[in-house]
CSV table of C-alpha atoms in Angstrom, one decimal:
chain,number,residue,atom,x,y,z
A,1,MET,CA,18.2,17.3,11.7
A,2,MET,CA,15.9,17.7,8.9
A,3,GLU,CA,16.9,14.6,7.2
A,4,ASP,CA,16.4,12.6,10.5
A,5,HIS,CA,12.9,13.9,10.6
A,6,GLU,CA,12.1,12.8,7.1
A,7,LEU,CA,13.7,9.5,7.4
A,8,PHE,CA,11.5,8.8,10.4
A,9,THR,CA,8.5,10.0,8.8
A,10,THR,CA,9.3,7.8,5.9
A,11,LEU,CA,9.7,4.9,8.2
A,12,LEU,CA,6.4,5.6,10.0
A,13,PHE,CA,4.4,5.8,6.7
A,14,VAL,CA,6.2,2.5,5.6
A,15,ASP,CA,5.1,0.8,8.9
A,16,ALA,CA,1.6,2.2,8.5
A,17,ILE,CA,1.1,0.5,5.0
A,18,ILE,CA,2.4,-2.7,6.3
A,19,GLY,CA,0.0,-2.4,9.2
A,20,VAL,CA,-3.0,-1.6,6.8
A,21,GLY,CA,-1.9,-4.6,4.7
A,22,PHE,CA,-4.1,-5.1,1.7
A,23,PRO,CA,-7.7,-4.2,2.0
A,24,HIS,CA,-8.9,-5.9,-1.1
A,25,PRO,CA,-7.6,-8.7,-3.2
A,26,ARG,CA,-7.2,-6.5,-6.0
A,27,VAL,CA,-5.0,-3.9,-4.2
A,28,GLU,CA,-2.5,-7.2,-3.2
A,29,SER,CA,-2.5,-7.9,-6.9
A,30,GLU,CA,-1.6,-4.5,-8.0
A,31,ALA,CA,1.0,-4.0,-5.4
A,32,VAL,CA,2.7,-7.3,-6.5
A,33,THR,CA,2.3,-6.3,-10.1
A,34,GLY,CA,4.0,-2.8,-9.3
A,35,GLY,CA,6.9,-4.5,-7.4
A,36,LEU,CA,5.8,-3.2,-4.1
A,37,ALA,CA,4.9,-6.3,-2.7
A,38,HIS,CA,5.7,-10.0,-3.3
A,39,VAL,CA,4.7,-13.6,-2.4
A,40,GLU,CA,6.4,-15.6,0.3
A,41,THR,CA,5.8,-19.3,0.9
A,42,ILE,CA,5.7,-20.2,4.5
A,43,GLY,CA,4.9,-24.1,5.1
A,44,ASP,CA,2.3,-24.9,2.3
A,45,THR,CA,1.0,-21.3,2.3
A,46,ASP,CA,1.7,-18.5,0.1
A,47,ILE,CA,1.3,-15.0,1.6
A,48,THR,CA,1.6,-11.6,0.0
A,49,VAL,CA,3.7,-9.4,2.1
A,50,TRP,CA,4.6,-5.5,1.3
A,51,THR,CA,8.4,-5.1,0.1
A,52,ARG,CA,9.8,-2.9,2.5
A,53,SER,CA,12.9,-1.7,0.6
A,54,ALA,CA,10.4,-0.9,-2.5
A,55,LEU,CA,8.4,1.3,-0.2
A,56,GLU,CA,11.3,3.0,1.6
A,57,ALA,CA,12.6,4.0,-1.8
A,58,MET,CA,9.3,5.6,-2.5
A,59,PRO,CA,9.3,9.9,-2.2
A,60,LEU,CA,7.4,10.6,0.9
A,61,ASP,CA,4.7,12.2,-0.5
A,62,THR,CA,3.9,9.4,-2.7
A,63,LEU,CA,4.2,7.1,0.5
A,64,GLN,CA,1.7,9.5,2.1
A,65,ALA,CA,-0.9,9.3,-0.9
A,66,LEU,CA,-0.6,5.4,-0.8
A,67,TYR,CA,-1.5,5.2,2.9
A,68,THR,CA,-4.2,7.7,2.6
A,69,SER,CA,-5.4,5.6,-0.4
A,70,LEU,CA,-5.1,2.3,1.4
A,71,LYS,CA,-6.8,3.6,4.4
A,72,LEU,CA,-9.8,5.3,2.4
A,73,TYR,CA,-10.1,2.3,0.4
A,74,SER,CA,-10.4,-0.1,3.3
A,75,VAL,CA,-12.8,2.2,4.8
A,76,GLU,CA,-15.1,3.0,1.8
A,77,HIS,CA,-15.1,-0.5,0.1
A,78,THR,CA,-15.3,-2.8,2.8
A,79,GLU,CA,-17.8,-5.8,1.3
A,80,GLN,CA,-18.4,-3.9,-1.9
A,81,PRO,CA,-19.3,-5.9,-5.0
A,82,ASP,CA,-16.7,-6.4,-7.8
A,83,GLU,CA,-16.5,-3.1,-9.8
A,84,GLY,CA,-13.6,-4.0,-12.5
A,85,PRO,CA,-10.1,-3.7,-12.7
A,86,LEU,CA,-8.6,-1.5,-9.7
A,87,VAL,CA,-5.6,0.8,-10.3
A,88,TRP,CA,-3.4,2.9,-8.0
A,89,THR,CA,-1.7,6.1,-8.7
A,90,PRO,CA,-0.7,8.9,-6.5
A,91,GLN,CA,-3.8,10.3,-6.6
A,92,GLY,CA,-5.4,7.1,-5.2
A,93,PHE,CA,-7.2,3.7,-6.0
A,94,SER,CA,-9.8,3.8,-8.6
A,95,HIS,CA,-11.5,1.3,-11.0
A,96,ALA,CA,-10.4,1.2,-14.6
A,97,SER,CA,-12.9,2.4,-17.2
């Protein structure tokens, strides 16, 4: 029973991350570079999408940290000026020094 709960919690966070999308082009770029997202071509348009299988393979605590970071970043950095390279760690997104 506990395994089902963890599976559903994992799927919930994966769905939430996909729903948040990419709050900044740098988040999108870092996700692709880190293997968590990929580019798909639809017609003449390239779009970046989260790679569900890569997200589902992540530990639950890492998914929770990623979702929290994405959500906080989208709220705190809406329409902020360019602040340098963006890096994600389990502690959240930050700008490289």
